């Protein structure tokens, strides 16, 4: 089997949308439907800039996952990467795509002079339960709390 990691393009929007629509942990994505998700993915990929990078994973030419990272500049003193998304098709798990996507992000982070990568992994996600990130050297920070402020649906 041939695993390929590459930067995402607008042409990947449909496959990313299909992947998102089939993630059981996020029923609101399924409710949106593939067409709406494709529009959002296409718009997001079209507006990718130097502060964001998305990679896709292909197994034998089929898109099976993707990951996005944002480059942040806390207090203007350093570069930090925030991995906002890493999703692999459930039927393609176990082929090393998640690790390869993280490795691509780490390589880009080092090239940018990044001092730290962070991410959020919900404790009820299968990846957390099986220690996916911890087994790859990521440390759970006990002195950190994630806060969120729900602003509701955007006005249209």
PDB file of N, CA and C in Angstrom, residues 3 6 11 16 18-19 24 32 38 59-60 65 69 73 94 97 104 106 115 122 125 128 131-132 140 142 146:
ATOM      1  N   UNK A   3       1.207   5.143   0.869  1.00  0.00           N
ATOM      2  CA  UNK A   3       0.699   6.280   1.633  1.00  0.00           C
ATOM      3  C   UNK A   3       1.421   7.534   1.175  1.00  0.00           C
ATOM      4  N   UNK A   6       0.469  15.164   1.252  1.00  0.00           N
ATOM      5  CA  UNK A   6       0.719  16.335   0.419  1.00  0.00           C
ATOM      6  C   UNK A   6      -0.160  17.491   0.883  1.00  0.00           C
ATOM      7  N   UNK A  11      -9.328  21.041  -5.011  1.00  0.00           N
ATOM      8  CA  UNK A  11      -9.863  19.812  -5.609  1.00  0.00           C
ATOM      9  C   UNK A  11     -10.141  18.724  -4.565  1.00  0.00           C
ATOM     10  N   UNK A  16     -12.833  15.666   1.433  1.00  0.00           N
ATOM     11  CA  UNK A  16     -12.768  16.102   2.831  1.00  0.00           C
ATOM     12  C   UNK A  16     -14.182  16.194   3.391  1.00  0.00           C
ATOM     13  N   UNK A  18     -16.852  14.512   2.433  1.00  0.00           N
ATOM     14  CA  UNK A  18     -17.369  13.150   2.625  1.00  0.00           C
ATOM     15  C   UNK A  18     -16.784  12.514   3.888  1.00  0.00           C
ATOM     16  N   UNK A  19     -15.508  12.761   4.133  1.00  0.00           N
ATOM     17  CA  UNK A  19     -14.873  12.251   5.349  1.00  0.00           C
ATOM     18  C   UNK A  19     -15.556  12.839   6.580  1.00  0.00           C
ATOM     19  N   UNK A  24     -18.816   9.821  13.174  1.00  0.00           N
ATOM     20  CA  UNK A  24     -19.935   9.612  14.096  1.00  0.00           C
ATOM     21  C   UNK A  24     -19.926  10.556  15.293  1.00  0.00           C
ATOM     22  N   UNK A  32     -25.462  18.566   8.313  1.00  0.00           N
ATOM     23  CA  UNK A  32     -25.231  19.586   7.289  1.00  0.00           C
ATOM     24  C   UNK A  32     -25.266  18.996   5.880  1.00  0.00           C
ATOM     25  N   UNK A  38     -18.892  20.500   1.577  1.00  0.00           N
ATOM     26  CA  UNK A  38     -17.975  20.730   0.453  1.00  0.00           C
ATOM     27  C   UNK A  38     -17.810  22.222   0.180  1.00  0.00           C
ATOM     28  N   UNK A  59      -4.126   7.035   0.476  1.00  0.00           N
ATOM     29  CA  UNK A  59      -3.693   5.645   0.490  1.00  0.00           C
ATOM     30  C   UNK A  59      -4.061   5.059  -0.853  1.00  0.00           C
ATOM     31  N   UNK A  60      -3.060   4.665  -1.617  1.00  0.00           N
ATOM     32  CA  UNK A  60      -3.270   4.161  -2.979  1.00  0.00           C
ATOM     33  C   UNK A  60      -4.131   5.117  -3.798  1.00  0.00           C
ATOM     34  N   UNK A  65      -7.628  11.008   4.864  1.00  0.00           N
ATOM     35  CA  UNK A  65      -7.530  11.844   6.046  1.00  0.00           C
ATOM     36  C   UNK A  65      -6.930  13.190   5.732  1.00  0.00           C
ATOM     37  N   UNK A  69      -3.076  22.931  10.449  1.00  0.00           N
ATOM     38  CA  UNK A  69      -2.301  23.596  11.489  1.00  0.00           C
ATOM     39  C   UNK A  69      -2.340  25.096  11.235  1.00  0.00           C
ATOM     40  N   UNK A  73       1.465  33.491  16.878  1.00  0.00           N
ATOM     41  CA  UNK A  73       2.622  34.265  17.334  1.00  0.00           C
ATOM     42  C   UNK A  73       2.306  34.872  18.698  1.00  0.00           C
ATOM     43  N   UNK A  94      -5.100   2.737  11.055  1.00  0.00           N
ATOM     44  CA  UNK A  94      -4.096   1.681  11.230  1.00  0.00           C
ATOM     45  C   UNK A  94      -3.078   1.601  10.110  1.00  0.00           C
ATOM     46  N   UNK A  97      -1.492   6.862   8.627  1.00  0.00           N
ATOM     47  CA  UNK A  97      -1.791   8.175   8.048  1.00  0.00           C
ATOM     48  C   UNK A  97      -1.767   9.283   9.098  1.00  0.00           C
ATOM     49  N   UNK A 104       4.490  15.397   9.010  1.00  0.00           N
ATOM     50  CA  UNK A 104       4.569  16.474   8.016  1.00  0.00           C
ATOM     51  C   UNK A 104       4.412  17.830   8.693  1.00  0.00           C
ATOM     52  N   UNK A 106       5.090  18.487  11.879  1.00  0.00           N
ATOM     53  CA  UNK A 106       6.294  18.720  12.686  1.00  0.00           C
ATOM     54  C   UNK A 106       7.442  19.221  11.810  1.00  0.00           C
ATOM     55  N   UNK A 115       8.491  26.783  18.097  1.00  0.00           N
ATOM     56  CA  UNK A 115       8.978  26.235  19.361  1.00  0.00           C
ATOM     57  C   UNK A 115       8.034  25.216  19.978  1.00  0.00           C
ATOM     58  N   UNK A 122     -10.458  15.595  22.563  1.00  0.00           N
ATOM     59  CA  UNK A 122     -11.518  15.338  23.536  1.00  0.00           C
ATOM     60  C   UNK A 122     -11.322  13.965  24.174  1.00  0.00           C
ATOM     61  N   UNK A 125     -12.966  10.822  22.722  1.00  0.00           N
ATOM     62  CA  UNK A 125     -12.588  10.383  21.373  1.00  0.00           C
ATOM     63  C   UNK A 125     -11.755   9.106  21.465  1.00  0.00           C
ATOM     64  N   UNK A 128      -7.994   9.535  21.863  1.00  0.00           N
ATOM     65  CA  UNK A 128      -7.526   9.813  23.228  1.00  0.00           C
ATOM     66  C   UNK A 128      -7.498   8.519  24.043  1.00  0.00           C
ATOM     67  N   UNK A 131      -4.580   6.443  23.371  1.00  0.00           N
ATOM     68  CA  UNK A 131      -3.288   7.094  23.591  1.00  0.00           C
ATOM     69  C   UNK A 131      -2.538   7.439  22.322  1.00  0.00           C
ATOM     70  N   UNK A 132      -3.262   7.755  21.254  1.00  0.00           N
ATOM     71  CA  UNK A 132      -2.629   8.041  19.969  1.00  0.00           C
ATOM     72  C   UNK A 132      -1.561   9.125  20.095  1.00  0.00           C
ATOM     73  N   UNK A 140       0.145  15.456  27.714  1.00  0.00           N
ATOM     74  CA  UNK A 140      -1.079  16.077  28.240  1.00  0.00           C
ATOM     75  C   UNK A 140      -0.657  17.030  29.357  1.00  0.00           C
ATOM     76  N   UNK A 142      -1.304  19.018  32.515  1.00  0.00           N
ATOM     77  CA  UNK A 142      -2.268  19.047  33.614  1.00  0.00           C
ATOM     78  C   UNK A 142      -2.500  20.456  34.150  1.00  0.00           C
ATOM     79  N   UNK A 146      -8.833  24.206  28.960  1.00  0.00           N
ATOM     80  CA  UNK A 146      -9.368  24.738  27.709  1.00  0.00           C
ATOM     81  C   UNK A 146     -10.695  25.419  28.012  1.00  0.00           C
TER      82      UNK A 146
END
